[in-house]
Short mmCIF file of C-alpha atoms in Angstrom, two decimals:
data_model
loop_
_atom_site.label_atom_id
_atom_site.label_comp_id
_atom_site.label_asym_id
_atom_site.label_seq_id
_atom_site.Cartn_x
_atom_site.Cartn_y
_atom_site.Cartn_z
CA MET A 1 24.32 20.23 -9.12
CA LYS A 2 21.38 20.01 -6.76
CA GLN A 3 21.64 18.36 -3.37
CA PHE A 4 18.40 17.21 -1.82
CA SER A 5 18.24 17.43 1.95
CA PRO A 6 15.36 16.53 4.31
CA PRO A 7 12.88 19.18 3.01
CA HIS A 8 13.01 17.36 -0.31
CA LEU A 9 12.39 13.88 0.99
CA PRO A 10 9.76 11.84 -0.89
CA LEU A 11 6.23 13.00 -0.32
CA HIS A 12 4.29 11.10 2.29
CA VAL A 13 2.17 8.25 0.95
CA ASP A 14 -1.11 7.75 2.77
CA PRO A 15 -1.42 3.97 3.29
CA SER A 16 -5.21 4.26 3.28
CA ARG A 17 -5.03 5.47 -0.33
CA VAL A 18 -2.77 2.65 -1.54
CA ARG A 19 -4.67 0.17 -3.68
CA ARG A 20 -4.32 -3.50 -2.82
CA ILE A 21 -3.98 -5.26 -6.17
CA ALA A 22 -5.39 -8.78 -6.07
CA ASP A 23 -4.11 -10.57 -9.16
CA ASP A 24 -2.28 -10.44 -12.48
CA ALA A 25 -5.22 -9.10 -14.48
CA GLU A 26 -5.69 -6.19 -12.10
CA ALA A 27 -1.96 -5.41 -12.16
CA LEU A 28 -2.04 -5.10 -15.96
CA GLU A 29 -5.19 -3.00 -15.82
CA VAL A 30 -3.58 -0.59 -13.35
CA ALA A 31 -0.35 -0.43 -15.38
CA ARG A 32 -2.28 0.52 -18.54
CA ALA A 33 -4.17 3.26 -16.70
CA LEU A 34 -0.94 4.69 -15.26
CA ALA A 35 0.74 4.50 -18.65
CA ALA A 36 -2.02 6.53 -20.25
CA SER A 37 -1.43 9.23 -17.65
CA PHE A 38 2.38 9.06 -17.81
CA ALA A 39 2.49 9.34 -21.61
CA GLN A 40 0.75 12.73 -21.71
CA ASN A 41 3.76 14.83 -20.68
CA ALA A 42 6.60 12.36 -21.18
CA ALA A 43 8.31 14.35 -23.94
CA ALA A 44 8.17 17.58 -21.92
CA ARG A 45 9.53 15.93 -18.78
CA ASP A 46 12.45 14.57 -20.76
CA ARG A 47 13.14 17.85 -22.60
CA GLU A 48 13.04 20.05 -19.51
CA ARG A 49 14.19 17.41 -17.02
CA ILE A 50 11.10 17.75 -14.85
CA LEU A 51 11.44 15.18 -12.09
CA PRO A 52 8.31 13.00 -11.89
CA TRP A 53 7.39 13.42 -8.23
CA ASP A 54 3.64 13.55 -8.87
CA GLU A 55 3.75 10.58 -11.22
CA LEU A 56 5.60 8.49 -8.65
CA GLN A 57 3.01 9.38 -6.05
CA GLN A 58 0.43 8.00 -8.49
CA TRP A 59 2.56 4.89 -8.85
CA SER A 60 2.72 4.42 -5.08
CA HIS A 61 -1.00 4.91 -4.59
CA SER A 62 -1.75 2.55 -7.50
CA GLY A 63 -0.45 -0.43 -5.50
CA LEU A 64 1.85 -1.63 -8.30
CA GLY A 65 4.81 -1.52 -5.94
CA ALA A 66 3.51 -4.53 -4.02
CA ILE A 67 2.57 -6.85 -6.89
CA THR A 68 5.57 -9.16 -6.26
CA VAL A 69 5.00 -9.39 -2.50
CA PRO A 70 4.15 -13.03 -1.63
CA ARG A 71 0.51 -13.84 -1.04
CA ASP A 72 1.13 -15.01 2.50
CA HIS A 73 2.33 -11.46 3.24
CA GLY A 74 -0.68 -9.84 1.59
CA GLY A 75 0.62 -9.24 -1.93
CA ALA A 76 -0.58 -10.40 -5.34
CA ASP A 77 2.65 -12.33 -6.09
CA VAL A 78 2.09 -11.88 -9.82
CA SER A 79 3.87 -14.02 -12.38
CA PHE A 80 7.17 -13.00 -13.95
CA GLU A 81 5.32 -12.70 -17.25
CA THR A 82 2.95 -10.13 -15.78
CA LEU A 83 5.80 -8.27 -14.11
CA ALA A 84 7.71 -8.04 -17.40
CA GLU A 85 4.60 -6.86 -19.23
CA VAL A 86 3.98 -4.16 -16.59
CA PHE A 87 7.45 -2.79 -17.30
CA VAL A 88 6.94 -2.89 -21.06
CA ILE A 89 3.67 -0.97 -20.68
CA LEU A 90 5.09 1.72 -18.35
CA THR A 91 8.33 2.15 -20.29
CA ALA A 92 6.53 2.55 -23.60
CA ALA A 93 4.75 5.51 -22.01
CA ASP A 94 7.83 7.07 -20.37
CA ALA A 95 11.20 5.32 -20.41
CA SER A 96 12.49 7.01 -17.28
CA LEU A 97 9.34 6.29 -15.29
CA GLY A 98 9.59 2.71 -16.49
CA GLN A 99 13.14 2.37 -15.19
CA ILE A 100 12.79 4.16 -11.85
CA PRO A 101 10.96 1.24 -10.11
CA GLN A 102 13.30 -1.43 -11.54
CA ASN A 103 15.49 -1.50 -8.44
CA HIS A 104 12.38 -1.59 -6.27
CA TYR A 105 11.42 -5.01 -7.65
CA GLY A 106 15.02 -6.18 -7.85
CA LEU A 107 15.44 -5.47 -4.15
CA LEU A 108 12.23 -7.31 -3.34
CA GLY A 109 13.71 -10.27 -5.24
CA VAL A 110 16.80 -10.18 -3.02
CA LEU A 111 14.61 -9.89 0.09
CA ARG A 112 12.66 -12.98 -0.97
CA GLU A 113 15.83 -15.06 -1.23
CA ALA A 114 18.12 -13.59 1.46
CA GLY A 115 15.92 -11.82 4.00
CA THR A 116 15.04 -13.35 7.33
CA PRO A 117 11.35 -14.03 8.03
CA ALA A 118 11.28 -11.01 10.33
CA GLN A 119 12.86 -8.77 7.68
CA GLN A 120 10.47 -10.01 5.05
CA SER A 121 7.46 -9.37 7.25
CA ARG A 122 8.57 -5.82 8.11
CA PHE A 123 9.76 -4.67 4.68
CA TYR A 124 6.86 -6.26 2.81
CA ALA A 125 4.46 -4.41 5.12
CA GLU A 126 6.18 -1.11 4.29
CA VAL A 127 5.88 -1.79 0.56
CA LEU A 128 2.21 -2.74 0.88
CA ALA A 129 1.71 0.62 2.57
CA GLY A 130 3.19 2.39 -0.48
CA ALA A 131 6.89 2.71 0.37
CA ARG A 132 9.30 3.04 -2.55
CA LEU A 133 12.71 1.35 -2.68
CA GLY A 134 15.66 2.80 -4.57
CA ASN A 135 19.03 1.11 -4.71
CA ALA A 136 22.24 3.03 -4.02
CA GLY A 137 24.06 1.56 -6.99
CA PRO A 138 27.63 0.61 -7.87
CA GLU A 139 30.46 2.97 -7.05
CA ARG A 140 32.34 4.92 -9.68
CA LYS A 141 35.51 3.25 -10.95
CA SER A 142 38.38 3.56 -8.47
CA VAL A 143 41.22 1.56 -6.96
CA ASP A 144 38.64 -0.04 -4.67
CA ALA A 145 36.02 -0.52 -7.40
CA THR A 146 37.58 -1.92 -10.57
CA THR A 147 34.30 -3.78 -11.24
CA ILE A 148 30.73 -2.90 -10.32
CA LEU A 149 30.66 -5.62 -7.65
CA GLN A 150 33.54 -4.03 -5.74
CA GLY A 151 33.67 -0.89 -3.67
CA ALA A 152 34.84 0.96 -0.59
CA THR A 153 31.45 1.20 1.12
CA ARG A 154 31.80 -0.27 4.60
CA LEU A 155 29.54 -1.32 7.45
CA HIS A 156 31.56 -1.09 10.66
CA ARG A 157 30.71 -2.07 14.21
CA THR A 158 31.58 0.79 16.56
CA PRO A 159 31.06 1.42 20.29
CA GLN A 160 28.00 3.44 19.25
CA GLY A 161 26.61 0.61 17.09
CA LEU A 162 26.73 -0.19 13.36
CA ARG A 163 27.80 2.65 11.08
CA LEU A 164 27.67 2.82 7.26
CA SER A 165 30.06 4.94 5.21
CA GLY A 166 30.59 5.20 1.46
CA ARG A 167 29.67 6.98 -1.77
CA ARG A 168 27.59 5.23 -4.42
CA PHE A 169 26.51 6.13 -7.96
CA TYR A 170 24.07 4.86 -10.63
CA SER A 171 21.45 5.02 -7.89
CA THR A 172 18.27 4.85 -9.95
CA GLY A 173 15.22 5.56 -7.82
CA ALA A 174 17.14 6.59 -4.69
CA LEU A 175 16.16 10.25 -4.94
CA TYR A 176 12.48 9.29 -4.84
CA ALA A 177 12.75 6.39 -2.37
CA ASN A 178 11.69 5.85 1.24
CA ARG A 179 14.42 3.28 1.73
CA ILE A 180 17.77 3.13 -0.07
CA PRO A 181 19.28 -0.36 0.26
CA THR A 182 22.96 -0.49 -0.64
CA ARG A 183 25.71 -3.07 -0.96
CA ALA A 184 28.51 -2.84 1.58
CA THR A 185 31.28 -4.94 3.11
CA ASP A 186 31.07 -5.78 6.81
CA ASP A 187 33.88 -6.25 9.33
CA GLU A 188 34.18 -9.92 8.34
CA GLY A 189 34.72 -8.97 4.70
CA ARG A 190 31.27 -10.25 3.67
CA ALA A 191 28.85 -8.62 1.24
CA VAL A 192 25.74 -7.28 2.95
CA GLN A 193 22.81 -5.18 1.85
CA VAL A 194 21.87 -2.38 4.21
CA TRP A 195 18.25 -1.18 3.97
CA VAL A 196 18.81 2.45 4.93
CA GLN A 197 15.99 4.86 5.71
CA ARG A 198 16.00 7.77 3.24
CA GLY A 199 15.76 10.30 6.06
CA ALA A 200 18.43 8.74 8.29
CA LEU A 201 21.13 11.00 9.73
CA GLY A 202 24.11 11.10 7.38
CA VAL A 203 22.26 10.10 4.19
CA HIS A 204 22.75 12.59 1.34
CA VAL A 205 21.19 12.06 -2.08
CA VAL A 206 22.87 14.19 -4.74
CA ASP A 207 21.06 14.92 -7.99
CA ASP A 208 24.18 14.81 -10.19
CA TRP A 209 22.85 12.55 -12.96
CA SER A 210 23.77 14.26 -16.24
CA SER A 211 23.40 11.56 -18.88
CA PHE A 212 21.93 12.47 -22.26
CA GLY A 213 19.34 9.69 -21.85
CA GLN A 214 17.01 8.47 -19.11
CA ARG A 215 17.21 12.03 -17.88
CA THR A 216 14.68 11.94 -15.05
CA THR A 217 15.72 8.65 -13.43
CA ALA A 218 17.99 10.75 -11.17
CA SER A 219 20.51 7.89 -11.20
CA GLY A 220 23.19 9.88 -9.43
CA SER A 221 25.06 9.77 -6.14
CA VAL A 222 24.17 8.68 -2.64
CA VAL A 223 26.57 9.50 0.19
CA PHE A 224 26.48 7.58 3.48
CA ASP A 225 28.32 9.59 6.09
CA TYR A 226 28.70 7.43 9.20
CA VAL A 227 25.01 6.52 9.05
CA PRO A 228 23.58 4.73 12.12
CA VAL A 229 22.25 1.31 11.15
CA GLU A 230 20.09 -1.17 13.05
CA SER A 231 21.20 -4.80 12.77
CA ASP A 232 17.68 -5.76 11.68
CA ASP A 233 18.17 -3.63 8.56
CA VAL A 234 21.15 -5.66 7.33
CA VAL A 235 20.43 -8.44 4.81
CA ALA A 236 23.08 -11.16 4.50
CA LEU A 237 23.80 -10.78 0.81
CA TRP A 238 26.85 -13.02 1.06
CA GLN A 239 24.59 -16.03 1.58
CA LEU A 240 23.40 -15.80 -2.03
CA ALA A 241 26.85 -16.59 -3.42
CA ASP A 242 26.39 -20.31 -2.73
CA LYS A 243 22.61 -20.44 -3.09
CA PRO A 244 21.10 -20.92 -6.56
CA GLY A 245 18.23 -18.51 -7.06
CA LEU A 246 16.39 -16.16 -9.35
CA TYR A 247 17.26 -12.70 -8.04
CA GLY A 248 19.76 -12.11 -10.87
CA PRO A 249 17.52 -13.33 -13.73
CA ASN A 250 14.64 -11.37 -12.16
CA SER A 251 16.66 -8.17 -12.32
CA GLN A 252 17.78 -8.84 -15.88
CA LEU A 253 14.26 -9.68 -17.02
CA LEU A 254 13.18 -6.20 -15.98
CA GLN A 255 16.11 -4.60 -17.78
CA ALA A 256 15.11 -6.43 -20.96
CA ALA A 257 11.48 -5.36 -20.51
CA ILE A 258 12.54 -1.72 -20.24
CA ASP A 259 14.39 -1.97 -23.57
CA GLN A 260 11.34 -3.64 -25.12
CA GLY A 261 9.14 -0.77 -23.97
CA ILE A 262 11.52 1.80 -25.46
CA ALA A 263 11.44 -0.11 -28.76
CA GLN A 264 7.65 -0.26 -28.79
CA ALA A 265 7.41 3.49 -28.23
CA ALA A 266 9.90 4.17 -31.04
CA VAL A 267 8.04 1.96 -33.52
CA ALA A 268 4.68 3.48 -32.59
CA ASP A 269 6.02 7.03 -33.06
CA THR A 270 7.63 6.06 -36.36
CA ILE A 271 4.31 4.79 -37.72
CA GLU A 272 2.41 7.85 -36.46
CA PHE A 273 4.93 10.31 -37.94
CA VAL A 274 5.12 8.57 -41.32
CA ARG A 275 1.33 8.57 -41.54
CA SER A 276 0.76 12.15 -40.47
CA ARG A 277 3.83 14.22 -41.32
CA ALA A 278 6.41 12.53 -43.57
CA ARG A 279 6.50 13.41 -47.28
CA ALA A 280 6.89 10.96 -50.13
CA TRP A 281 10.22 11.16 -51.92
CA MET A 282 9.94 13.11 -55.15
CA ASP A 283 11.21 10.29 -57.37
CA SER A 284 8.67 7.82 -56.03
CA GLY A 285 5.74 9.30 -57.91
CA LEU A 286 3.65 8.77 -54.78
CA GLU A 287 1.44 11.21 -52.92
CA HIS A 288 1.98 9.81 -49.42
CA ALA A 289 5.06 8.52 -47.59
CA HIS A 290 3.01 5.69 -46.11
CA ASP A 291 2.60 4.31 -49.66
CA ASP A 292 6.37 4.13 -50.25
CA PRO A 293 7.18 0.41 -50.76
CA TYR A 294 10.61 0.75 -49.11
CA ILE A 295 9.15 2.38 -45.99
CA ILE A 296 6.38 -0.22 -45.89
CA ALA A 297 8.93 -3.06 -46.03
CA ASP A 298 11.11 -1.51 -43.32
CA ILE A 299 8.10 -1.04 -41.03
CA GLY A 300 7.28 -4.70 -41.59
CA ARG A 301 10.79 -5.78 -40.67
CA LEU A 302 10.74 -3.62 -37.54
CA GLN A 303 7.48 -5.19 -36.47
CA VAL A 304 8.85 -8.71 -36.96
CA ASP A 305 11.90 -7.94 -34.82
CA LEU A 306 9.77 -6.17 -32.21
CA HIS A 307 7.35 -9.08 -31.97
CA ALA A 308 10.16 -11.65 -31.81
CA ALA A 309 11.90 -9.81 -28.97
CA HIS A 310 8.64 -9.50 -27.06
CA GLU A 311 7.82 -13.19 -27.41
CA VAL A 312 11.30 -14.28 -26.29
CA LEU A 313 11.00 -11.88 -23.33
CA LEU A 314 7.73 -13.51 -22.28
CA GLU A 315 9.17 -16.97 -22.88
CA ALA A 316 12.05 -16.12 -20.53
CA ALA A 317 9.52 -14.89 -17.95
CA ARG A 318 7.65 -18.19 -18.17
CA THR A 319 10.93 -20.05 -17.66
CA LEU A 320 11.55 -18.10 -14.46
CA GLN A 321 8.00 -18.76 -13.34
CA ALA A 322 8.46 -22.52 -13.77
CA PHE A 323 11.56 -22.44 -11.59
CA LYS A 324 9.85 -20.21 -9.02
CA ALA A 325 7.22 -22.93 -8.55
CA GLN A 326 9.90 -25.42 -7.46
CA GLU A 327 10.68 -25.90 -3.79
CA SER A 328 14.42 -25.56 -4.40
CA LEU A 329 16.71 -24.75 -7.30
CA SER A 330 19.87 -26.44 -8.47
CA ALA A 331 22.86 -24.63 -9.91
CA GLY A 332 21.72 -25.85 -13.32
CA ASP A 333 18.23 -24.41 -12.81
CA SER A 334 19.64 -21.02 -11.90
CA ALA A 335 21.91 -21.15 -14.95
CA GLN A 336 19.00 -21.98 -17.27
CA ALA A 337 17.10 -18.98 -15.92
CA SER A 338 20.07 -16.70 -16.68
CA VAL A 339 20.42 -18.21 -20.14
CA ALA A 340 16.73 -17.67 -20.92
CA VAL A 341 16.91 -14.03 -19.91
CA ALA A 342 20.15 -13.52 -21.84
CA HIS A 343 18.36 -14.57 -25.03
CA ALA A 344 15.73 -11.91 -24.38
CA LYS A 345 18.26 -9.24 -23.45
CA VAL A 346 20.13 -9.67 -26.73
CA LEU A 347 16.97 -9.23 -28.79
CA THR A 348 15.46 -6.37 -26.79
CA THR A 349 18.76 -4.48 -26.89
CA ARG A 350 18.98 -4.83 -30.65
CA ILE A 351 15.39 -3.81 -31.37
CA ALA A 352 15.54 -0.82 -29.00
CA LEU A 353 18.59 0.54 -30.81
CA GLU A 354 17.38 -0.42 -34.27
CA ALA A 355 13.89 1.01 -33.88
CA SER A 356 15.00 4.29 -32.30
CA GLU A 357 17.59 4.83 -35.07
CA LYS A 358 15.33 3.72 -37.93
CA LEU A 359 12.67 6.18 -36.81
CA PHE A 360 14.56 9.12 -38.35
CA GLU A 361 15.43 7.32 -41.57
CA LEU A 362 11.80 6.45 -42.22
CA ALA A 363 10.14 9.59 -40.82
CA GLY A 364 12.56 11.99 -42.51
CA SER A 365 14.32 15.19 -41.54
CA ALA A 366 11.20 16.78 -40.05
CA SER A 367 11.27 14.16 -37.31
CA THR A 368 14.58 15.55 -36.01
CA ARG A 369 13.05 18.86 -34.93
CA ALA A 370 13.52 19.58 -31.25
CA ALA A 371 9.81 20.28 -30.83
CA HIS A 372 9.01 16.60 -31.40
CA ASN A 373 11.77 15.35 -29.06
CA LEU A 374 11.73 11.98 -30.83
CA ASP A 375 15.46 11.64 -30.27
CA ARG A 376 14.61 10.75 -26.67
CA HIS A 377 13.88 7.20 -27.80
CA TRP A 378 17.39 6.73 -29.18
CA ARG A 379 19.00 8.54 -26.24
CA ASN A 380 17.07 6.39 -23.78
CA ALA A 381 17.83 3.18 -25.67
CA ARG A 382 21.52 3.97 -26.01
CA VAL A 383 21.94 4.83 -22.34
CA HIS A 384 19.82 2.07 -20.85
CA THR A 385 21.26 -0.74 -22.99
CA LEU A 386 24.70 0.12 -21.59
CA HIS A 387 23.49 -1.08 -18.18
CA ASP A 388 25.13 -4.43 -18.94
CA PRO A 389 26.97 -4.99 -22.25
CA VAL A 390 25.09 -7.23 -24.64
CA ARG A 391 28.41 -8.69 -25.88
CA TRP A 392 28.68 -10.46 -22.54
CA LYS A 393 25.19 -11.87 -22.98
CA THR A 394 26.18 -13.51 -26.27
CA HIS A 395 29.37 -14.72 -24.58
CA LEU A 396 27.29 -16.18 -21.74
CA LEU A 397 25.13 -18.05 -24.26
CA GLY A 398 28.04 -19.33 -26.31
CA ASN A 399 30.06 -20.39 -23.28
CA TYR A 400 27.08 -22.23 -21.85
CA LEU A 401 26.35 -24.06 -25.10
CA LEU A 402 29.93 -24.85 -26.11
CA ASN A 403 31.57 -25.44 -22.75
CA GLY A 404 28.76 -26.05 -20.28
CA ALA A 405 29.92 -23.01 -18.29
CA LEU A 406 27.32 -21.84 -15.77
CA PRO A 407 26.84 -18.05 -15.61
CA ALA A 408 28.13 -16.29 -12.53
CA ARG A 409 25.35 -15.53 -10.06
CA HIS A 410 24.82 -11.79 -9.54
CA SER A 411 22.30 -9.11 -10.45
CA TRP A 412 23.71 -8.67 -13.96
CA ASN A 413 23.07 -12.30 -14.99
#
């Protein structure tokens, strides 16, 4: 286990080097350029668990971190469709690097809906200057945390001021972040989100992530040991409980886009390996595996499922965009957004798992060699799709259609 203390804080980002992205087209252009760079050593980073510090510096300087900042604060405020496509592009290049910024944009979604004008102005300015956000995630299961929305993390008012204490896990992006917002309960029993500085006294980020997939996301522990907190850094998360919004569907859209990117990478590597390395089966009478009619048909089916999932993902993004354009949302609007994203999440989960498993069947035993590290696609798909169980997405859809039940409003819907 490695514990990172102040000498290992994220490298300084020079604001003068941070690109100011103007629109959706530029955001996609930048994402494609980054993806080309990220893909070059993706397999080696996964195999050897090389943490992507340099790549995340590139990400910060690219300006992609600010593409959802509202235009009146200086950002590009790109569409949900563009945001989803950016994640597909980055994740297809490197699944871990695609997931690391997910919480960054999810937190910006919460800030948009629950932050005060002063908080929005201050935190948006930090992001425009290249700051990275990494959520201190749900706590491990305990008496105090029987679900991921519960926990023992507390924000207390003391004679010395506000103090934050608790231990969090599944903290994707926190190791690399400049701020680590976390969910806590205040003295009134309300849910708040505390935007903690990474270098604050009492903040300890522990690199204890040991999953077999998404190896370099560093989604491990964050310990808050009586951390001093300014009141201006506390976002009233509890206000969202009774306020229809899009922060949950926004978060889920990105999760679905990550799975889509993993699937696209698996299909692309399957096609490349079958063309260049796989052998035709001896009973086929064929010279090349890529002429095998069974392999050809399976590749066709994979492509159909991949394309369908991608289109439903973009359709869900357009649904969110339509609601974003409204001045206010009803409970029904918020529910429809969650339903649209649930459709996408079901399909992207299935194709990520199907494509990463089918790769070996079609490419043959040579594809299992450690040197190729193609198993990373399945490992990444299997781990990431556990983020929120797809069985509850189909339940959400069925309950909505049969019984008119509106999905609960939280980051997992």
